[in-house]
Amino acid sequence: QVQLQQWGAGLLKPSETLSLTCAVYGGSFSGYYWTWIRQPPGRGLEWIGQINHSGTTTYKPSLKSRVTISAAPSKKQFSLKMTSVTAADTAVYFCARLAYCGADCYPVDNWGQGHLVTVSS
Amino acid sequence: SYEVTQPLSVSVALGQTARISCGGYNIGSKSVHWYQHKPGQAPVLVMFSNHNRPSGIPERFSGSNSGNTATLTISRVQAGDEADYYCQVWDITMVFGGGTKLTVL
């Protein structure tokens, strides 16, 4: 059974850099895409971006200029960095695994527990 | 960019059938996935590729997708089904619907 465990700072000031890491336990790291998704308070799920074991990344266009997702396959970890955060970046951040079920078929089949990041001065 | 639309809320009586829609242009040509999300928990995949149930998801959950609408159907609704439900597709990037709050009366 795959488990994702995530950690990082929970309270940031505006303009600081958000940094989160997710470790994968009990499953393979290669062969999958790994993703970050967030949920602002009272709002819906928002995809941030993803990476595969080879380091190929895709980002949400509106966040691309501030976001970097990286991976350390030997540690079975991947990370999210988001620069110049504002209050609008306050959210629960989830790391997750994408399964593959065919062309353009990528459901999220495993999720981390979620991590609340609050941006406040 | 591609957009998908869900109703904000759906209410259903205990034991009845709930239907949650996910609308998008020609969404029938895409693979739609559905997640159940309860407060304070991680979302759970309840349907993938339109009508496939992951292991452990009850047969009460079913899905369909045609034309401009995908639908998640929950039969014999239980109190424990009360949650937010999100549809998701892939269109160059990952796209989520805005979510539907299912209330069990």
PDB file of C-alpha atoms in Angstrom:
ATOM      1  CA  GLN A   1       0.000   0.000   0.000  1.00  0.00           C
ATOM      2  CA  VAL A   2       1.527   3.289  -1.099  1.00  0.00           C
ATOM      3  CA  GLN A   3       1.674   6.037   1.505  1.00  0.00           C
ATOM      4  CA  LEU A   4       2.646   9.639   0.929  1.00  0.00           C
ATOM      5  CA  GLN A   5       3.971  11.682   3.837  1.00  0.00           C
ATOM      6  CA  GLN A   6       4.468  15.406   3.428  1.00  0.00           C
ATOM      7  CA  TRP A   7       6.043  18.136   5.503  1.00  0.00           C
ATOM      8  CA  GLY A   8       7.143  21.743   5.388  1.00  0.00           C
ATOM      9  CA  ALA A   9       6.666  25.147   6.939  1.00  0.00           C
ATOM     10  CA  GLY A  10       3.110  26.007   7.884  1.00  0.00           C
ATOM     11  CA  LEU A  11       3.286  29.751   8.401  1.00  0.00           C
ATOM     12  CA  LEU A  12       4.857  32.156   5.948  1.00  0.00           C
ATOM     13  CA  LYS A  13       5.002  35.900   5.534  1.00  0.00           C
ATOM     14  CA  PRO A  14       4.092  37.553   2.233  1.00  0.00           C
ATOM     15  CA  SER A  15       6.934  37.439  -0.314  1.00  0.00           C
ATOM     16  CA  GLU A  16       8.540  34.387   1.304  1.00  0.00           C
ATOM     17  CA  THR A  17       9.061  31.039  -0.411  1.00  0.00           C
ATOM     18  CA  LEU A  18       6.823  28.053   0.267  1.00  0.00           C
ATOM     19  CA  SER A  19       8.694  24.778   0.477  1.00  0.00           C
ATOM     20  CA  LEU A  20       7.084  21.349   0.881  1.00  0.00           C
ATOM     21  CA  THR A  21       8.436  17.829   0.499  1.00  0.00           C
ATOM     22  CA  CYS A  22       6.618  14.543   0.009  1.00  0.00           C
ATOM     23  CA  ALA A  23       8.066  11.077   0.642  1.00  0.00           C
ATOM     24  CA  VAL A  24       6.726   7.932  -0.997  1.00  0.00           C
ATOM     25  CA  TYR A  25       6.555   4.762   1.093  1.00  0.00           C
ATOM     26  CA  GLY A  26       5.592   1.265   0.095  1.00  0.00           C
ATOM     27  CA  GLY A  27       5.648   1.619  -3.661  1.00  0.00           C
ATOM     28  CA  SER A  28       7.690   2.416  -6.707  1.00  0.00           C
ATOM     29  CA  PHE A  29       8.743   5.970  -7.529  1.00  0.00           C
ATOM     30  CA  SER A  30       9.597   5.381 -11.147  1.00  0.00           C
ATOM     31  CA  GLY A  31       6.887   4.946 -13.719  1.00  0.00           C
ATOM     32  CA  TYR A  32       4.538   7.459 -12.150  1.00  0.00           C
ATOM     33  CA  TYR A  33       3.790  11.134 -12.255  1.00  0.00           C
ATOM     34  CA  TRP A  34       3.802  12.912  -8.893  1.00  0.00           C
ATOM     35  CA  THR A  35       1.705  15.984  -8.366  1.00  0.00           C
ATOM     36  CA  TRP A  36       0.845  18.847  -6.045  1.00  0.00           C
ATOM     37  CA  ILE A  37      -2.742  19.974  -5.546  1.00  0.00           C
ATOM     38  CA  ARG A  38      -4.055  22.635  -3.190  1.00  0.00           C
ATOM     39  CA  GLN A  39      -7.358  23.688  -1.673  1.00  0.00           C
ATOM     40  CA  PRO A  40      -7.786  27.268  -0.466  1.00  0.00           C
ATOM     41  CA  PRO A  41     -10.152  27.678   2.503  1.00  0.00           C
ATOM     42  CA  GLY A  42     -13.765  27.288   1.414  1.00  0.00           C
ATOM     43  CA  ARG A  43     -12.822  26.647  -2.194  1.00  0.00           C
ATOM     44  CA  GLY A  44     -12.242  23.726  -4.521  1.00  0.00           C
ATOM     45  CA  LEU A  45      -9.234  21.681  -5.548  1.00  0.00           C
ATOM     46  CA  GLU A  46      -6.586  23.345  -7.690  1.00  0.00           C
ATOM     47  CA  TRP A  47      -3.856  21.509  -9.555  1.00  0.00           C
ATOM     48  CA  ILE A  48      -0.419  23.096  -9.252  1.00  0.00           C
ATOM     49  CA  GLY A  49       1.832  20.868 -11.313  1.00  0.00           C
ATOM     50  CA  GLN A  50       3.502  17.491 -11.650  1.00  0.00           C
ATOM     51  CA  ILE A  51       6.774  15.684 -12.227  1.00  0.00           C
ATOM     52  CA  ASN A  52       7.846  12.205 -13.249  1.00  0.00           C
ATOM     53  CA  HIS A  53      10.859  10.205 -12.102  1.00  0.00           C
ATOM     54  CA  SER A  54      12.865  11.528 -15.038  1.00  0.00           C
ATOM     55  CA  GLY A  55      12.270  15.118 -13.987  1.00  0.00           C
ATOM     56  CA  THR A  56       9.781  16.078 -16.682  1.00  0.00           C
ATOM     57  CA  THR A  57       7.502  18.768 -15.272  1.00  0.00           C
ATOM     58  CA  THR A  58       4.204  20.397 -16.203  1.00  0.00           C
ATOM     59  CA  TYR A  59       2.775  23.389 -14.359  1.00  0.00           C
ATOM     60  CA  LYS A  60      -0.502  25.239 -14.197  1.00  0.00           C
ATOM     61  CA  PRO A  61       0.115  28.203 -16.517  1.00  0.00           C
ATOM     62  CA  SER A  62      -1.039  30.837 -14.027  1.00  0.00           C
ATOM     63  CA  LEU A  63       1.447  29.547 -11.404  1.00  0.00           C
ATOM     64  CA  LYS A  64       4.308  28.567 -13.668  1.00  0.00           C
ATOM     65  CA  SER A  65       6.405  31.677 -13.044  1.00  0.00           C
ATOM     66  CA  ARG A  66       6.495  31.039  -9.281  1.00  0.00           C
ATOM     67  CA  VAL A  67       6.499  27.257  -8.985  1.00  0.00           C
ATOM     68  CA  THR A  68       9.239  24.647  -9.168  1.00  0.00           C
ATOM     69  CA  ILE A  69       8.613  20.947  -8.631  1.00  0.00           C
ATOM     70  CA  SER A  70      11.661  18.742  -8.255  1.00  0.00           C
ATOM     71  CA  ALA A  71      12.271  15.081  -7.526  1.00  0.00           C
ATOM     72  CA  ALA A  72      14.902  12.984  -5.762  1.00  0.00           C
ATOM     73  CA  PRO A  73      14.168   9.477  -7.020  1.00  0.00           C
ATOM     74  CA  SER A  74      16.899   7.844  -4.950  1.00  0.00           C
ATOM     75  CA  LYS A  75      15.128   9.118  -1.825  1.00  0.00           C
ATOM     76  CA  LYS A  76      11.647   8.556  -3.301  1.00  0.00           C
ATOM     77  CA  GLN A  77      10.828  12.178  -2.586  1.00  0.00           C
ATOM     78  CA  PHE A  78       9.520  15.125  -4.533  1.00  0.00           C
ATOM     79  CA  SER A  79       9.222  18.761  -3.562  1.00  0.00           C
ATOM     80  CA  LEU A  80       7.319  21.954  -4.242  1.00  0.00           C
ATOM     81  CA  LYS A  81       8.735  25.440  -4.096  1.00  0.00           C
ATOM     82  CA  MET A  82       6.565  28.496  -4.641  1.00  0.00           C
ATOM     83  CA  THR A  83       8.137  31.934  -4.532  1.00  0.00           C
ATOM     84  CA  SER A  84       6.684  35.315  -3.608  1.00  0.00           C
ATOM     85  CA  VAL A  85       3.682  33.923  -1.751  1.00  0.00           C
ATOM     86  CA  THR A  86       0.680  36.074  -0.866  1.00  0.00           C
ATOM     87  CA  ALA A  87      -2.419  35.516   1.232  1.00  0.00           C
ATOM     88  CA  ALA A  88      -4.031  34.020  -1.872  1.00  0.00           C
ATOM     89  CA  ASP A  89      -1.628  31.092  -1.569  1.00  0.00           C
ATOM     90  CA  THR A  90      -3.055  30.135   1.817  1.00  0.00           C
ATOM     91  CA  ALA A  91      -4.361  26.621   1.337  1.00  0.00           C
ATOM     92  CA  VAL A  92      -4.115  22.978   2.291  1.00  0.00           C
ATOM     93  CA  TYR A  93      -1.472  21.509   0.005  1.00  0.00           C
ATOM     94  CA  PHE A  94      -1.662  17.856  -1.005  1.00  0.00           C
ATOM     95  CA  CYS A  95       1.020  15.761  -2.600  1.00  0.00           C
ATOM     96  CA  ALA A  96      -0.324  12.889  -4.661  1.00  0.00           C
ATOM     97  CA  ARG A  97       0.389  10.171  -7.192  1.00  0.00           C
ATOM     98  CA  LEU A  98      -1.055  10.007 -10.677  1.00  0.00           C
ATOM     99  CA  ALA A  99      -2.043   6.652 -12.051  1.00  0.00           C
ATOM    100  CA  TYR A 100      -2.155   5.992 -15.782  1.00  0.00           C
ATOM    101  CA  CYS A 101      -5.189   4.468 -17.451  1.00  0.00           C
ATOM    102  CA  GLY A 102      -4.664   5.293 -21.094  1.00  0.00           C
ATOM    103  CA  ALA A 103      -4.266   8.293 -23.337  1.00  0.00           C
ATOM    104  CA  ASP A 104      -4.913  11.490 -21.375  1.00  0.00           C
ATOM    105  CA  CYS A 105      -6.172   9.364 -18.508  1.00  0.00           C
ATOM    106  CA  TYR A 106      -4.454  10.336 -15.254  1.00  0.00           C
ATOM    107  CA  PRO A 107      -6.511   9.897 -12.103  1.00  0.00           C
ATOM    108  CA  VAL A 108      -5.053  10.688  -8.694  1.00  0.00           C
ATOM    109  CA  ASP A 109      -4.984   7.363  -6.898  1.00  0.00           C
ATOM    110  CA  ASN A 110      -2.968   8.169  -3.789  1.00  0.00           C
ATOM    111  CA  TRP A 111      -2.904  11.331  -1.697  1.00  0.00           C
ATOM    112  CA  GLY A 112      -0.814  12.691   1.112  1.00  0.00           C
ATOM    113  CA  GLN A 113      -2.518  13.777   4.295  1.00  0.00           C
ATOM    114  CA  GLY A 114      -2.502  17.443   3.365  1.00  0.00           C
ATOM    115  CA  HIS A 115      -0.560  20.315   4.919  1.00  0.00           C
ATOM    116  CA  LEU A 116      -2.010  23.684   5.788  1.00  0.00           C
ATOM    117  CA  VAL A 117       0.107  26.597   4.684  1.00  0.00           C
ATOM    118  CA  THR A 118      -0.940  30.015   5.943  1.00  0.00           C
ATOM    119  CA  VAL A 119       0.465  33.223   4.516  1.00  0.00           C
ATOM    120  CA  SER A 120       0.051  36.138   6.879  1.00  0.00           C
ATOM    121  CA  SER A 121       2.016  39.157   7.954  1.00  0.00           C
TER     122      SER A 121
ATOM    123  CA  SER B   1      -8.304  26.592 -21.212  1.00  0.00           C
ATOM    124  CA  TYR B   2     -10.767  23.775 -20.713  1.00  0.00           C
ATOM    125  CA  GLU B   3     -13.420  24.243 -18.059  1.00  0.00           C
ATOM    126  CA  VAL B   4     -15.753  21.837 -16.303  1.00  0.00           C
ATOM    127  CA  THR B   5     -18.866  22.878 -14.411  1.00  0.00           C
ATOM    128  CA  GLN B   6     -20.531  21.214 -11.449  1.00  0.00           C
ATOM    129  CA  PRO B   7     -23.627  22.212  -9.477  1.00  0.00           C
ATOM    130  CA  LEU B   8     -22.724  23.771  -6.158  1.00  0.00           C
ATOM    131  CA  SER B   9     -24.968  21.428  -4.218  1.00  0.00           C
ATOM    132  CA  VAL B  10     -27.133  18.345  -4.518  1.00  0.00           C
ATOM    133  CA  SER B  11     -29.526  17.146  -1.827  1.00  0.00           C
ATOM    134  CA  VAL B  12     -30.954  13.655  -1.625  1.00  0.00           C
ATOM    135  CA  ALA B  13     -33.024  11.722   0.876  1.00  0.00           C
ATOM    136  CA  LEU B  14     -31.435   8.834   2.702  1.00  0.00           C
ATOM    137  CA  GLY B  15     -31.710   5.656   0.621  1.00  0.00           C
ATOM    138  CA  GLN B  16     -32.508   7.474  -2.610  1.00  0.00           C
ATOM    139  CA  THR B  17     -30.329   8.063  -5.672  1.00  0.00           C
ATOM    140  CA  ALA B  18     -28.006  11.042  -6.076  1.00  0.00           C
ATOM    141  CA  ARG B  19     -26.768  12.223  -9.436  1.00  0.00           C
ATOM    142  CA  ILE B  20     -23.909  14.714  -9.681  1.00  0.00           C
ATOM    143  CA  SER B  21     -23.174  16.224 -13.064  1.00  0.00           C
ATOM    144  CA  CYS B  22     -19.948  17.509 -14.592  1.00  0.00           C
ATOM    145  CA  GLY B  23     -20.368  19.586 -17.728  1.00  0.00           C
ATOM    146  CA  GLY B  24     -17.804  20.502 -20.346  1.00  0.00           C
ATOM    147  CA  TYR B  25     -17.511  20.935 -24.073  1.00  0.00           C
ATOM    148  CA  ASN B  26     -17.470  17.455 -25.634  1.00  0.00           C
ATOM    149  CA  ILE B  27     -16.507  15.986 -22.272  1.00  0.00           C
ATOM    150  CA  GLY B  28     -17.708  12.648 -23.594  1.00  0.00           C
ATOM    151  CA  SER B  29     -14.439  12.440 -25.520  1.00  0.00           C
ATOM    152  CA  LYS B  30     -12.411  12.697 -22.320  1.00  0.00           C
ATOM    153  CA  SER B  31     -11.731  10.435 -19.381  1.00  0.00           C
ATOM    154  CA  VAL B  32     -13.489  11.767 -16.307  1.00  0.00           C
ATOM    155  CA  HIS B  33     -12.484  10.904 -12.769  1.00  0.00           C
ATOM    156  CA  TRP B  34     -14.416  11.551  -9.560  1.00  0.00           C
ATOM    157  CA  TYR B  35     -13.243  12.200  -6.013  1.00  0.00           C
ATOM    158  CA  GLN B  36     -15.063  12.171  -2.688  1.00  0.00           C
ATOM    159  CA  HIS B  37     -13.681  14.708  -0.232  1.00  0.00           C
ATOM    160  CA  LYS B  38     -14.680  14.878   3.408  1.00  0.00           C
ATOM    161  CA  PRO B  39     -13.547  17.712   5.712  1.00  0.00           C
ATOM    162  CA  GLY B  40     -10.121  17.223   7.217  1.00  0.00           C
ATOM    163  CA  GLN B  41      -9.347  14.201   5.063  1.00  0.00           C
ATOM    164  CA  ALA B  42      -7.561  13.568   1.804  1.00  0.00           C
ATOM    165  CA  PRO B  43      -9.803  13.138  -1.245  1.00  0.00           C
ATOM    166  CA  VAL B  44     -10.619   9.597  -2.321  1.00  0.00           C
ATOM    167  CA  LEU B  45     -10.872   8.412  -5.917  1.00  0.00           C
ATOM    168  CA  VAL B  46     -14.332   6.885  -6.323  1.00  0.00           C
ATOM    169  CA  MET B  47     -14.522   6.571 -10.116  1.00  0.00           C
ATOM    170  CA  PHE B  48     -11.905   6.652 -12.860  1.00  0.00           C
ATOM    171  CA  SER B  49     -12.087   6.716 -16.615  1.00  0.00           C
ATOM    172  CA  ASN B  50     -15.793   7.549 -16.573  1.00  0.00           C
ATOM    173  CA  HIS B  51     -17.259   4.353 -15.153  1.00  0.00           C
ATOM    174  CA  ASN B  52     -14.546   2.306 -13.435  1.00  0.00           C
ATOM    175  CA  ARG B  53     -14.650   1.802  -9.673  1.00  0.00           C
ATOM    176  CA  PRO B  54     -11.361   1.505  -7.789  1.00  0.00           C
ATOM    177  CA  SER B  55     -10.981  -1.405  -5.432  1.00  0.00           C
ATOM    178  CA  GLY B  56     -12.951  -0.860  -2.237  1.00  0.00           C
ATOM    179  CA  ILE B  57     -15.533   1.516  -3.689  1.00  0.00           C
ATOM    180  CA  PRO B  58     -19.080   0.155  -3.288  1.00  0.00           C
ATOM    181  CA  GLU B  59     -21.105  -0.890  -6.305  1.00  0.00           C
ATOM    182  CA  ARG B  60     -23.589   1.817  -5.307  1.00  0.00           C
ATOM    183  CA  PHE B  61     -21.241   4.237  -7.080  1.00  0.00           C
ATOM    184  CA  SER B  62     -21.459   4.324 -10.859  1.00  0.00           C
ATOM    185  CA  GLY B  63     -20.472   6.721 -13.600  1.00  0.00           C
ATOM    186  CA  SER B  64     -21.319   7.682 -17.144  1.00  0.00           C
ATOM    187  CA  ASN B  65     -20.034  10.148 -19.686  1.00  0.00           C
ATOM    188  CA  SER B  66     -21.559  11.227 -22.975  1.00  0.00           C
ATOM    189  CA  GLY B  67     -21.847  14.379 -25.018  1.00  0.00           C
ATOM    190  CA  ASN B  68     -21.271  17.406 -22.847  1.00  0.00           C
ATOM    191  CA  THR B  69     -22.058  15.803 -19.478  1.00  0.00           C
ATOM    192  CA  ALA B  70     -20.472  13.248 -17.203  1.00  0.00           C
ATOM    193  CA  THR B  71     -22.479  11.953 -14.256  1.00  0.00           C
ATOM    194  CA  LEU B  72     -21.603  10.297 -10.977  1.00  0.00           C
ATOM    195  CA  THR B  73     -24.541   8.299  -9.619  1.00  0.00           C
ATOM    196  CA  ILE B  74     -24.776   7.128  -6.030  1.00  0.00           C
ATOM    197  CA  SER B  75     -27.556   4.642  -5.386  1.00  0.00           C
ATOM    198  CA  ARG B  76     -29.085   3.896  -1.984  1.00  0.00           C
ATOM    199  CA  VAL B  77     -27.397   6.933  -0.524  1.00  0.00           C
ATOM    200  CA  GLN B  78     -26.070   6.587   3.022  1.00  0.00           C
ATOM    201  CA  ALA B  79     -25.281   9.244   5.591  1.00  0.00           C
ATOM    202  CA  GLY B  80     -21.591   8.484   5.141  1.00  0.00           C
ATOM    203  CA  ASP B  81     -21.789   9.562   1.484  1.00  0.00           C
ATOM    204  CA  GLU B  82     -22.232  13.178   2.532  1.00  0.00           C
ATOM    205  CA  ALA B  83     -19.163  14.960   1.185  1.00  0.00           C
ATOM    206  CA  ASP B  84     -17.861  17.220  -1.551  1.00  0.00           C
ATOM    207  CA  TYR B  85     -17.468  15.527  -4.913  1.00  0.00           C
ATOM    208  CA  TYR B  86     -15.090  16.723  -7.628  1.00  0.00           C
ATOM    209  CA  CYS B  87     -14.807  15.692 -11.243  1.00  0.00           C
ATOM    210  CA  GLN B  88     -11.437  15.895 -12.975  1.00  0.00           C
ATOM    211  CA  VAL B  89     -10.202  15.628 -16.536  1.00  0.00           C
ATOM    212  CA  TRP B  90      -6.889  16.033 -18.316  1.00  0.00           C
ATOM    213  CA  ASP B  91      -6.625  18.681 -21.036  1.00  0.00           C
ATOM    214  CA  ILE B  92      -2.917  19.473 -21.412  1.00  0.00           C
ATOM    215  CA  THR B  93      -3.121  20.186 -17.712  1.00  0.00           C
ATOM    216  CA  MET B  94      -5.217  18.738 -14.925  1.00  0.00           C
ATOM    217  CA  VAL B  95      -8.633  20.363 -14.581  1.00  0.00           C
ATOM    218  CA  PHE B  96     -10.979  20.035 -11.613  1.00  0.00           C
ATOM    219  CA  GLY B  97     -14.598  20.967 -11.468  1.00  0.00           C
ATOM    220  CA  GLY B  98     -15.575  23.403  -8.750  1.00  0.00           C
ATOM    221  CA  GLY B  99     -17.008  20.661  -6.566  1.00  0.00           C
ATOM    222  CA  THR B 100     -20.516  19.633  -5.516  1.00  0.00           C
ATOM    223  CA  LYS B 101     -21.610  19.400  -1.910  1.00  0.00           C
ATOM    224  CA  LEU B 102     -23.788  16.333  -1.446  1.00  0.00           C
ATOM    225  CA  THR B 103     -26.219  16.678   1.444  1.00  0.00           C
ATOM    226  CA  VAL B 104     -28.085  13.632   2.717  1.00  0.00           C
ATOM    227  CA  LEU B 105     -31.473  14.534   4.141  1.00  0.00           C
TER     228      LEU B 105
END
